[in-house]
Coordinates of C-alpha atoms in Angstrom, one line a residue:
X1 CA -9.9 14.4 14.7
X2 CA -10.2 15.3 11.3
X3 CA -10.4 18.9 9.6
X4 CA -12.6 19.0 6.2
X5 CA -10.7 21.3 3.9
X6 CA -13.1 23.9 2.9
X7 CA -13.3 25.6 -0.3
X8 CA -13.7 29.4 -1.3
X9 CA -14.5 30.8 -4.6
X10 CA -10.8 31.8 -5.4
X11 CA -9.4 28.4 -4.2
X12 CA -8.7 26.5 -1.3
X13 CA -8.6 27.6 2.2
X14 CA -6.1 25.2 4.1
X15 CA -7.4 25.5 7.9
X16 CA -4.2 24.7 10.2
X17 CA -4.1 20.9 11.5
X18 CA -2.8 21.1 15.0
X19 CA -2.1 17.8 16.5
X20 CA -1.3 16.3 20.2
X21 CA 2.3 14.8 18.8
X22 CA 5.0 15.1 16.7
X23 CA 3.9 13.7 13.0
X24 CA 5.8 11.8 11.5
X25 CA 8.4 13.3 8.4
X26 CA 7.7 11.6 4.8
X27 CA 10.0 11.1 1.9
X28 CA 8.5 10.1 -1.4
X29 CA 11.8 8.2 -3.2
X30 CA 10.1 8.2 -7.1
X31 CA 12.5 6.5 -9.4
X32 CA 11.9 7.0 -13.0
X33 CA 11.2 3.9 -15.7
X34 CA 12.2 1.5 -12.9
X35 CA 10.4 -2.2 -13.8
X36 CA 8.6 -4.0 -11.0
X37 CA 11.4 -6.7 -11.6
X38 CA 14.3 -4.5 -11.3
X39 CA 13.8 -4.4 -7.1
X40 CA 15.8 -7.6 -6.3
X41 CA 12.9 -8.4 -3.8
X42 CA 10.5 -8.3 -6.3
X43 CA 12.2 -10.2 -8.6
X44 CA 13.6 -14.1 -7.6
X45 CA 15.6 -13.8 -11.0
X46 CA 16.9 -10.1 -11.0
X47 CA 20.5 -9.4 -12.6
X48 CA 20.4 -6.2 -10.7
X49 CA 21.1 -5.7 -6.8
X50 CA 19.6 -3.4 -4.8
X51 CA 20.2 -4.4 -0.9
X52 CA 19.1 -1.0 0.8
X53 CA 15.5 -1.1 -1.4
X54 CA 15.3 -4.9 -0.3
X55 CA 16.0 -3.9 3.1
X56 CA 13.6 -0.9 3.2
X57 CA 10.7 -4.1 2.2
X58 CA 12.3 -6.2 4.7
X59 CA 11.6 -3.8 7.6
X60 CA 8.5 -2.5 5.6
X61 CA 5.4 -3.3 3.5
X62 CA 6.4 -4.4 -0.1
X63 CA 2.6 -3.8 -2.3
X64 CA 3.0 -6.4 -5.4
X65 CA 0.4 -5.5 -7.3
X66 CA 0.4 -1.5 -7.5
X67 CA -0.1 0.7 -10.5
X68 CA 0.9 4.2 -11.5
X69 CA -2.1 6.2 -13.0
X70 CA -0.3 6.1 -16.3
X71 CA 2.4 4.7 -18.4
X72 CA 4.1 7.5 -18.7
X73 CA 6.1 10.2 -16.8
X74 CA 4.0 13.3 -17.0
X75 CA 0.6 11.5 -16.3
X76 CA 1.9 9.3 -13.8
X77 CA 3.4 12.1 -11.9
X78 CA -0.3 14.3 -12.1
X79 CA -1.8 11.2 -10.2
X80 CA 0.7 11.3 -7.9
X81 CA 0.8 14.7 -7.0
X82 CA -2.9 15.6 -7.4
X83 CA -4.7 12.2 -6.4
X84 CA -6.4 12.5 -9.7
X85 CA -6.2 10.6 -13.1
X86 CA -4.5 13.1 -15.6
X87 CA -7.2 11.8 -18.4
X88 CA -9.9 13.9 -17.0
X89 CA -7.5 17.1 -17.8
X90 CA -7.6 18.4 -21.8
X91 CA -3.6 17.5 -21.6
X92 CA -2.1 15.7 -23.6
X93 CA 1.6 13.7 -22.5
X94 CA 4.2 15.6 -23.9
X95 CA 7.7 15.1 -24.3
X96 CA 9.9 18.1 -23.7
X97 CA 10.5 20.2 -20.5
X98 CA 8.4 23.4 -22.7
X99 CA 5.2 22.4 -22.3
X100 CA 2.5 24.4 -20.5
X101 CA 1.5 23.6 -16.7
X102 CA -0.6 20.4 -15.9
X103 CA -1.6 21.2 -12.6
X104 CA -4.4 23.7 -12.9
X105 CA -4.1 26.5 -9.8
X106 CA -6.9 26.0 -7.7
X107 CA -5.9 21.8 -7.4
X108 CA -5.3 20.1 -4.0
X109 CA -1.6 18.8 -4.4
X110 CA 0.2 16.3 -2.1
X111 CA 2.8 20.0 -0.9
X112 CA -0.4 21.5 -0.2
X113 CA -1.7 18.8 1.3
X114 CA 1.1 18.3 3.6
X115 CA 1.9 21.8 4.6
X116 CA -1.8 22.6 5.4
X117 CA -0.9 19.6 7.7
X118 CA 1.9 22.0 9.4
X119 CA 5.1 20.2 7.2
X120 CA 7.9 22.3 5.7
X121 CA 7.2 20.7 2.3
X122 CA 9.7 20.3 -0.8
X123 CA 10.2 19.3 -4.5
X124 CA 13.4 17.9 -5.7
X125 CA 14.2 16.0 -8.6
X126 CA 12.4 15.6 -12.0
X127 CA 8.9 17.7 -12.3
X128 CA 7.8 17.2 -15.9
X129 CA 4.0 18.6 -15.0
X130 CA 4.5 21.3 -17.0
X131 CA 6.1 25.6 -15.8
X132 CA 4.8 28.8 -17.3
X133 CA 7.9 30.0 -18.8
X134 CA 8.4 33.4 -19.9
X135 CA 9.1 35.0 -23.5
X136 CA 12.1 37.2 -24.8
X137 CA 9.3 37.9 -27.2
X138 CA 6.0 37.8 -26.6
X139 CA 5.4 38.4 -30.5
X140 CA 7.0 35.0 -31.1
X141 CA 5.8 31.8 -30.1
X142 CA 8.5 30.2 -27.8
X143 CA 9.0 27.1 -30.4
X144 CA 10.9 28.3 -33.0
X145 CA 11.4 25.7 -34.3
X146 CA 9.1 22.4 -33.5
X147 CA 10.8 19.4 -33.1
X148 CA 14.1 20.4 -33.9
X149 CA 15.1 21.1 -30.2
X150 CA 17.4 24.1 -30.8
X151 CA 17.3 27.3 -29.7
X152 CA 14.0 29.1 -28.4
X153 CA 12.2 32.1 -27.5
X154 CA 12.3 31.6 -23.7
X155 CA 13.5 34.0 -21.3
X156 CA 15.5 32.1 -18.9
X157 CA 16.4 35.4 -16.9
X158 CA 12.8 35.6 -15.6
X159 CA 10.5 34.2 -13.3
X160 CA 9.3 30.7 -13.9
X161 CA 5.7 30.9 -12.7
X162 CA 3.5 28.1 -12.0
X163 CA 6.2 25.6 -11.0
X164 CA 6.2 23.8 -7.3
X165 CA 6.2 26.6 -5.2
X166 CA 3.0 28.2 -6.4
X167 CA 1.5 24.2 -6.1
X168 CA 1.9 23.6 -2.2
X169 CA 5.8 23.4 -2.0
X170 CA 7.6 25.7 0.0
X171 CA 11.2 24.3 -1.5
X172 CA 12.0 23.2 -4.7
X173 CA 14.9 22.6 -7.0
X174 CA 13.6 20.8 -10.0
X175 CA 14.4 19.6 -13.5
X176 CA 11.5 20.8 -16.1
X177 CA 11.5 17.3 -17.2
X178 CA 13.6 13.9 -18.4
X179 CA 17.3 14.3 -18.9
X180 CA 17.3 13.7 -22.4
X181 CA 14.5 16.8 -23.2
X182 CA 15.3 20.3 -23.3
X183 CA 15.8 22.3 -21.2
X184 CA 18.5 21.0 -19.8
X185 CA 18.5 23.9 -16.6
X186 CA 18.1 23.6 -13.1
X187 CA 15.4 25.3 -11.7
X188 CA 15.6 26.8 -7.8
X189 CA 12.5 27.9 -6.5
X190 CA 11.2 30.4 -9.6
X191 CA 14.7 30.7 -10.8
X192 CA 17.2 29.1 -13.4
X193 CA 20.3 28.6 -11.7
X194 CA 22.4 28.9 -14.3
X195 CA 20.3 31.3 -17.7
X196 CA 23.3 31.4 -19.6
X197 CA 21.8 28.6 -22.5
X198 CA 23.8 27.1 -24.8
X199 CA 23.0 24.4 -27.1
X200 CA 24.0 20.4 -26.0
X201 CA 25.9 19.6 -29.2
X202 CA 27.9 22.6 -28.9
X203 CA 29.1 20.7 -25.6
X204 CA 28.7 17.3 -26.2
X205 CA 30.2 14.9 -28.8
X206 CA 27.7 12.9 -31.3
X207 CA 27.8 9.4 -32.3
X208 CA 24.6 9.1 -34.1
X209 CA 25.8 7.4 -36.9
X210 CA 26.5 4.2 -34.3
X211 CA 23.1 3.8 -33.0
X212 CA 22.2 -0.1 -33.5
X213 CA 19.2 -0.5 -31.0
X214 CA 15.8 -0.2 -32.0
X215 CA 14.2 1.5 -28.2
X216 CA 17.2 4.4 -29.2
X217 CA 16.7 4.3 -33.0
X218 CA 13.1 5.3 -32.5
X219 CA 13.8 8.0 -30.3
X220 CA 16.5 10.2 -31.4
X221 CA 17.3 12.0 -34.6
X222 CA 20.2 13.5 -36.5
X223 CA 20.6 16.3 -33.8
X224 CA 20.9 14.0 -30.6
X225 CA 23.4 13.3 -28.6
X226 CA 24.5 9.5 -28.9
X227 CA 27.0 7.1 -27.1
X228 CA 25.9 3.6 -26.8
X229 CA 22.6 1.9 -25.8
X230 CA 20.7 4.2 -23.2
X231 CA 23.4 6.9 -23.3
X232 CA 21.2 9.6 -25.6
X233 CA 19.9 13.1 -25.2
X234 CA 17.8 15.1 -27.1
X235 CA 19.4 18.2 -29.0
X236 CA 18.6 21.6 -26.9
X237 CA 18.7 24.3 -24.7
X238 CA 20.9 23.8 -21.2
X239 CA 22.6 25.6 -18.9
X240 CA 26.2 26.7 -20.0
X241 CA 27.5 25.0 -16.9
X242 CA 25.3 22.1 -16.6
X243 CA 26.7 18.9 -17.0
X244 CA 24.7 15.7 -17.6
X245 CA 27.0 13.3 -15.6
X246 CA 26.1 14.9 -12.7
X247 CA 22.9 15.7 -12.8
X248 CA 21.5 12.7 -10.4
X249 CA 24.1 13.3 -8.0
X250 CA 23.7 16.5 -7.6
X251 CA 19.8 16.2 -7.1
X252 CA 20.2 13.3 -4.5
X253 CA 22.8 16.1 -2.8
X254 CA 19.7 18.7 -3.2
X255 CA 17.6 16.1 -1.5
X256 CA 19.8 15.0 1.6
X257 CA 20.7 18.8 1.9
X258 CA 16.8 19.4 2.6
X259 CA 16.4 16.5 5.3
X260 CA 19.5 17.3 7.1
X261 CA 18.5 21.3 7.0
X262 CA 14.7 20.7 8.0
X263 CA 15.3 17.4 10.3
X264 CA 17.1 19.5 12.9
X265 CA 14.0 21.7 13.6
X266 CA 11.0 20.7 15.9
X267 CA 8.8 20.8 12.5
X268 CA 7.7 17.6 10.5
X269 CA 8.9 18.1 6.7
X270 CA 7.8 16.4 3.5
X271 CA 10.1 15.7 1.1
X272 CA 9.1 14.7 -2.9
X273 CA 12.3 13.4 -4.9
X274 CA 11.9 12.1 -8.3
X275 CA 14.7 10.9 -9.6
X276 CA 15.8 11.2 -13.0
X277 CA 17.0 7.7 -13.2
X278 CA 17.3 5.3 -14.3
X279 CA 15.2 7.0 -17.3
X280 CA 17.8 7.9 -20.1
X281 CA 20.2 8.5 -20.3
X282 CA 21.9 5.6 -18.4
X283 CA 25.0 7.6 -16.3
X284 CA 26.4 5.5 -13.6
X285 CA 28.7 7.4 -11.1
X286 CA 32.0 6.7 -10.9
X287 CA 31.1 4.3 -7.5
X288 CA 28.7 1.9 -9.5
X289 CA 30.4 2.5 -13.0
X290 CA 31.4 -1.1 -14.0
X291 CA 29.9 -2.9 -10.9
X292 CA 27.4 -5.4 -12.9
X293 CA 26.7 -8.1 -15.6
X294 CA 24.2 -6.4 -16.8
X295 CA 25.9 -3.0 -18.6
X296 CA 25.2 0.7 -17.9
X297 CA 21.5 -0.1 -16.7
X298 CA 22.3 -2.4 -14.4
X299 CA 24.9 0.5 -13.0
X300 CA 22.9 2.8 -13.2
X301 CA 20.6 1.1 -10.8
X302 CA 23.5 0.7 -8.1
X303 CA 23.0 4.3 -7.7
X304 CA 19.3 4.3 -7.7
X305 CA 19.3 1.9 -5.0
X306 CA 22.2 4.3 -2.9
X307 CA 19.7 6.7 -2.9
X308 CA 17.4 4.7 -0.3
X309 CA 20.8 3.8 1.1
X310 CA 21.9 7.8 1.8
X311 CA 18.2 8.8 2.9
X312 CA 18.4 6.1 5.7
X313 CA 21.9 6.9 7.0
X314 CA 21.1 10.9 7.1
X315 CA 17.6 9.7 8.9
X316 CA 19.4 7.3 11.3
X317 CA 22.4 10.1 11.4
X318 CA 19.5 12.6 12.9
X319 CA 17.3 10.2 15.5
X320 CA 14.6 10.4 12.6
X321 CA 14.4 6.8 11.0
X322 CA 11.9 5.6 13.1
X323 CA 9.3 8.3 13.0
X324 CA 10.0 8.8 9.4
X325 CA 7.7 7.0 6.2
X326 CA 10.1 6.4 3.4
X327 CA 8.0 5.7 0.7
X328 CA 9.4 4.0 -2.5
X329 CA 8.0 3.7 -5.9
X330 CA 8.8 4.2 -10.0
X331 CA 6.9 6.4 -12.2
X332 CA 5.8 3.8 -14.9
X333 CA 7.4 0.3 -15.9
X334 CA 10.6 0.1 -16.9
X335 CA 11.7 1.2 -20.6
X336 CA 12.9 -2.7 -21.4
X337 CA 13.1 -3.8 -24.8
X338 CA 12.7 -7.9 -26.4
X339 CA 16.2 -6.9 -27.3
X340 CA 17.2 -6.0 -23.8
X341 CA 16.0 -9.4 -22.4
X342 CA 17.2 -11.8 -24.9
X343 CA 21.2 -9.6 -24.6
X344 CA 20.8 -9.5 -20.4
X345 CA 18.6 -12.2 -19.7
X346 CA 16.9 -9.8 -17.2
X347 CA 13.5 -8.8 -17.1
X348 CA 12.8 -5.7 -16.2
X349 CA 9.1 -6.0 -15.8
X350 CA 9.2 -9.4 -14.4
X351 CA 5.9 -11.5 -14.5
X352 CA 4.2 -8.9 -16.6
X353 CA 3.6 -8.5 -20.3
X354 CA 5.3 -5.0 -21.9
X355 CA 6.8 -1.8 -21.1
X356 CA 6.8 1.7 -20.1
X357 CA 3.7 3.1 -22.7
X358 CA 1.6 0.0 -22.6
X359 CA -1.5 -0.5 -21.8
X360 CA -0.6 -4.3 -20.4
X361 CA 0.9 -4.2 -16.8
X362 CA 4.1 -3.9 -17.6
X363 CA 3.6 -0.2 -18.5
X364 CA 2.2 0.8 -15.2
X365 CA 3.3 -2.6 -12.8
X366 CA 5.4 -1.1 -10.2
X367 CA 7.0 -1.0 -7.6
X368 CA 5.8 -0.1 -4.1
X369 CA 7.5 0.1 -0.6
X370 CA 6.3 1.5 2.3
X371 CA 8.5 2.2 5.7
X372 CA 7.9 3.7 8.8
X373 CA 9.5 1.2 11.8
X374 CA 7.3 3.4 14.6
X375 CA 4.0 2.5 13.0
X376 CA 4.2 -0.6 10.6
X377 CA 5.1 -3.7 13.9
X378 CA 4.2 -5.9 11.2
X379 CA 6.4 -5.8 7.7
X380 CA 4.7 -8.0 5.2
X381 CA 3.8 -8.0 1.6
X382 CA 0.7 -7.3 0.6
X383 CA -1.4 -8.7 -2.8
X384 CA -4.4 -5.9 -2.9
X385 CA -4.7 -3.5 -5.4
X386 CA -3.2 -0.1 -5.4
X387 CA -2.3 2.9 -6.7
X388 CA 0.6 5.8 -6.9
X389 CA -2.7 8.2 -7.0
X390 CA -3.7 6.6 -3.7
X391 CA -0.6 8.1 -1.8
X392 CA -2.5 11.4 -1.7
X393 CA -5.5 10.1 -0.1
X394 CA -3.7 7.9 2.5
X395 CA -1.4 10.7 4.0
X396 CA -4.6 12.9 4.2
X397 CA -5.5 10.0 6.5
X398 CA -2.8 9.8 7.9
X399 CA -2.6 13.6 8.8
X400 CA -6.0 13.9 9.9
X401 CA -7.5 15.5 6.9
X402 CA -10.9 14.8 5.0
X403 CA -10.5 15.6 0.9
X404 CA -13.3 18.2 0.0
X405 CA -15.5 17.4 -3.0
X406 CA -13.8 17.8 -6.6
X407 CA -10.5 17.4 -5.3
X408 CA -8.1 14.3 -5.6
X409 CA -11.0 12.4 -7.0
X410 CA -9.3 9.4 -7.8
X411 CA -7.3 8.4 -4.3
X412 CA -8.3 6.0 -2.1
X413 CA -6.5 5.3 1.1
X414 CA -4.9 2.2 1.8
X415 CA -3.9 3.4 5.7
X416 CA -5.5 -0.1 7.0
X417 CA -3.0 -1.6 5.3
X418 CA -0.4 0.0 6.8
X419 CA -2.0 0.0 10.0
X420 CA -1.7 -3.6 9.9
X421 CA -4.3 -5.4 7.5
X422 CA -2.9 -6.6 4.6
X423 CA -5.7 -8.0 3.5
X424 CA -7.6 -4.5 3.5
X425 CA -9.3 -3.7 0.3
X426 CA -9.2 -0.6 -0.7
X427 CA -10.9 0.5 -3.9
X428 CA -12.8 -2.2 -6.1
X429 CA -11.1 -0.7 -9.4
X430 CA -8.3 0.7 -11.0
X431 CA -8.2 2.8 -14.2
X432 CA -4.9 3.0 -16.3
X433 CA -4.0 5.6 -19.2
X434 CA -1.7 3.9 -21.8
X435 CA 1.0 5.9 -24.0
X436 CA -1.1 6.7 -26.8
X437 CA -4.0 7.4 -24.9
X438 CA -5.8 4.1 -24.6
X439 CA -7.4 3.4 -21.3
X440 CA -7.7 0.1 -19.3
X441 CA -9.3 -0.9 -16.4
X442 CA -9.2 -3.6 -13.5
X443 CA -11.8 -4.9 -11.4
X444 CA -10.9 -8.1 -8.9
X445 CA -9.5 -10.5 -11.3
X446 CA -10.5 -9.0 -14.7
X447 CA -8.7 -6.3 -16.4
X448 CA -10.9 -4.7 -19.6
X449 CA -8.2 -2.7 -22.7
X450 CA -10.4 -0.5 -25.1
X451 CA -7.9 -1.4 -27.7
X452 CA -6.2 -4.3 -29.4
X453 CA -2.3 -4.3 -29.4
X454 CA 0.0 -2.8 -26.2
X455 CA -1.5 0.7 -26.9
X456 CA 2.1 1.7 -26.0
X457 CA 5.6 1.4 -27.2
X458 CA 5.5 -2.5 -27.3
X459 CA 4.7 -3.6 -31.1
X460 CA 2.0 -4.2 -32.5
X461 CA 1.5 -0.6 -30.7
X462 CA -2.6 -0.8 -32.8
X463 CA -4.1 -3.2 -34.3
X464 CA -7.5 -3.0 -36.0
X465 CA -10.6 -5.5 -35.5
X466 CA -11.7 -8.4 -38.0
X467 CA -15.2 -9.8 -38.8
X468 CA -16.3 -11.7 -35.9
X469 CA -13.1 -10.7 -33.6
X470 CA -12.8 -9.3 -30.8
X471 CA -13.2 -5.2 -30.0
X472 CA -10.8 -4.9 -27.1
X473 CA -8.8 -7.2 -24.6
X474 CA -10.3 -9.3 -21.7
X475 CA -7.9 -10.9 -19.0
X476 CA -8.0 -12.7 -15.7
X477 CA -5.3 -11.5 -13.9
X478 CA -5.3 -14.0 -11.0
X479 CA -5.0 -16.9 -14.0
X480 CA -3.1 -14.8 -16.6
X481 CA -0.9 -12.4 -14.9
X482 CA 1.3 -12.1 -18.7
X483 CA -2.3 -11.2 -20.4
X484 CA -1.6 -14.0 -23.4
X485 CA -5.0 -15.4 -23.2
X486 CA -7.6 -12.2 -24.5
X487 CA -11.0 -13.5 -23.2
X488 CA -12.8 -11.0 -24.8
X489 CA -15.5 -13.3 -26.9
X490 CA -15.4 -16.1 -24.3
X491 CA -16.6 -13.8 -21.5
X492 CA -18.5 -11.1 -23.6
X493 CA -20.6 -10.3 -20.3
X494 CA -17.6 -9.2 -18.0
X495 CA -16.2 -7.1 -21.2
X496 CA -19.3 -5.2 -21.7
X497 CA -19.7 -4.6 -18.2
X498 CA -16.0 -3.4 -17.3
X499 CA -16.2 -1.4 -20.4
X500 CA -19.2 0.4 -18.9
X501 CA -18.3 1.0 -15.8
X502 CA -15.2 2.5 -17.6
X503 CA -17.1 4.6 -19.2
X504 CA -19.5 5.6 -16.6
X505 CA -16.7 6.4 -14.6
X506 CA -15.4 8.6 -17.2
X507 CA -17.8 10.9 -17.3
X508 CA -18.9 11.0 -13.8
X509 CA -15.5 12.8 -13.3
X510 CA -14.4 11.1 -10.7
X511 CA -13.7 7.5 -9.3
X512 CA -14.2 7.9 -5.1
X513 CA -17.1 8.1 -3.6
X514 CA -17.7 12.1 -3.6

């Protein structure tokens, strides 16, 4: 049976789901700039191992050709969460932990989602969708000053409204955003751990003055804190006692903590952990320090994998593996330069062109893994097209839930896949938002860019038309999976018509059937 969430005028009212069995537990593992090809499985050439990912695919459903809703963090994480494209907000992607909520207060989320389904829900890990902080001075706008990243005129002694636990979650221990943009503060609940602030190069050594590599170059300044090639912060507010080495760790901790408290009661729990890595900076523990060829990244991603590895054991530890989903995915390709390739001879975002920020797949290619041993008899791979936005949709499915009008408008659920069908279809078109705003959509082989260049981080970023050229990009993906052959002129019909439907779907408001 399924109950339609009905709306009031002053928001949603979330009827109670009761339900003949236990439901199974879920635990959304979001890494952050993780490339398709840096999941051995995915990737026949990988420098980087990751045994407990490969075996969650093994014992699972690997998805090779799913997409995030946008290249970067903060929209990526909106379609995650809300089942919605973050380009039909008035938001812009910003990059610091100040900036104003996302998530408008009357949206479905996937916490709400879940505990109108009867789960004890949770956030833990990187948020970056925006918190209503407080002022010291309401007088004063809380930049002081813009793009400086010192001190501000926030008031980390007060409550910090609009965070996860007014959006669904009943737990949540968060970071505001990535570890290398202020604030550098734990958040618990509505509540800075630590509000004593201090400033990160009071704390912290710099090394500026050594920064050779182009990706790091064009994102730090005089201010930051520098080491070596992925080891950078921005210069800003953090906690007097945090400490940036062990920030992951002690999130994963957060995260375990939560299954092991909430896996010894009778009701289901959802868990949402994005990581912070392995974004920058690049801080391998101790246990993976040194382990690979390939650097601190490749380190760093021992630990990323030993997350998968500790959520199993603490699962199998409680009787709960089986009759747990463990889903596994990345925010947005990974953040992998020319540089990086020709130094490591790994690709990051193997068999795809570009980076995090682009508009081509390998800004938002990624990873996918699905695993839940009670219900999926079959593990496979599957080839359709999906999205991170379609999680939403699919555990409302799962759960028994319909999605009322105007909410998660852009999730479609691909339960038939994991009910067995791999060959399921389950949407007949994908929209993408690039870095700088460009958008890009797919339809069965054809993917239509309404820009020339990567519309990302991956140069040339723009590039203007000539007399007679072509207007935007035009690829058959099936054919041309590293977009090198723009068929924009040649196929003039399929361009104008994915370039409408883009459009039409744009201003429509939504993308699923209402």
């Amino acid at each position: 049976m399924k109950i339609k969430l009905s709306l009031l005028a002053t928001g949603l009212l979330y009827v109670p789901v009761v339900f003949a069995q236990k439901q199974p537990n879920v635990v959304i593992i979001l890494a952050d700039d993780m490339g398709y090809g840096d999941v051995g499985c995915n990737n026949p050439y990988a420098r980087v191992r990751t045994p407990a990912i490969d075996q969650l695919a093994r014992n699972g459903i690997r998805f090779t050709d799913a997409h995030s809703a946008g290249a970067l963090s903060g929209p990526s994480r909106y379609g995650l969460v809300t089942g919605r494209y973050f380009f039909r907000t008035p938001k812009k992607s910003e990059y610091w932990g100040y900036l104003s909520p996302y998530i408008e207060p009357e949206r479905l989320t996937i916490g709400s989602l879940m505990r109108n389904a009867g789960y004890t829900t949770a956030c833990v890990g990187k948020w970056h969708l925006g918190l209503d902080w407080q002022l010291k001075d309401d007088s004063k706008p809380q930049i002081l000053t813009p793009k400086k990243f010192g001190y501000t005129n926030t008031d980390f002694s007060a409550p910090v409204k609009r965070g996860p636990t007014e959006l669904g979650f009943d737990y949540s221990f968060i970071l505001p955003a990535s570890l290398d943009m202020p604030p550098y503060a734990f958040v618990r609940n509505d509540r800075v751990v630590d509000p004593d602030v201090i400033l990160t190069a009071d704390a912290y050594p710099k090394k500026q003055d050594e920064t050779v590599y182009a990706w790091d170059r064009k994102h730090t300044n005089e201010n930051d804190i520098y080491w070596e090639r992925g080891v950078w912060w921005r210069n800003g507010e953090m906690s007097r006692s945090f400490k940036f080495e062990e920030c992951f760790p002690t999130i994963v901790d957060e995260g375990i903590a939560f299954i092991d408290r909430e896996g010894r009661k009778d009701k289901p729990f959802f868990l949402y952990m994005p990581l912070t890595g392995p974004h920058t900076p690049w801080l391998p523990t101790v246990q993976f320090k040194g382990s690979t060829e390939l650097g601190t990244y490749g380190d760093f991603m021992g630990d990323i994998d030993n997350v998968v590895a500790r959520v199993n054991a603490k699962l199998k530890e409680l009787g709960l593996e089986k009759n747990t989903i463990v889903i596994f995915a990345s925010d947005n390709g990974g953040a992998w330069e020319e540089e990086d390739i020709q130094q490591y001879g790994h690709q990051s975002n193997w068999s795809r062109r570009g980076q995090k920020g682009d508009a081509w797949d390998g800004g938002h290619h990624v990873p996918l893994i699905v695993h839940w041993p009670d219900h999926i008899k079959y593990p496979g791979v599957c080839s359709q097209t999906v999205g991170l936005v379609d999680i939403l949709a699919t555990l409302a499915d799962l759960t028994g839930q319909s999605l009322p009008k105007g909410q998660a408008e852009d999730s479609f659920s691909f339960k038939k896949v994991l009910d067995g069908d791999m060959n399921a279809s389950t949407r007949d078109q994908i929209m993408y938002l690039s870095g700088s705003g460009k958008l890009a959509i797919k339809k069965g082989d054809w993917k239509y860019i309404d820009c020339l260049g990567s519309g990302g981080f991956t140069a040339p970023a723009r590039l203007s038309p000539v007399k007679n050229g072509p207007k935007g990009q035009l690829y058959n993906m099936r054919t041309d999976s590293l977009e090198s052959n723009n068929l924009f002129l040649r196929e003039k019909g399929i361009a104008n018509e994915l370039s409408a439907l883009l459009k039409k779907l744009l201003d429509q408001g939504y993308s699923r059937p209402q």
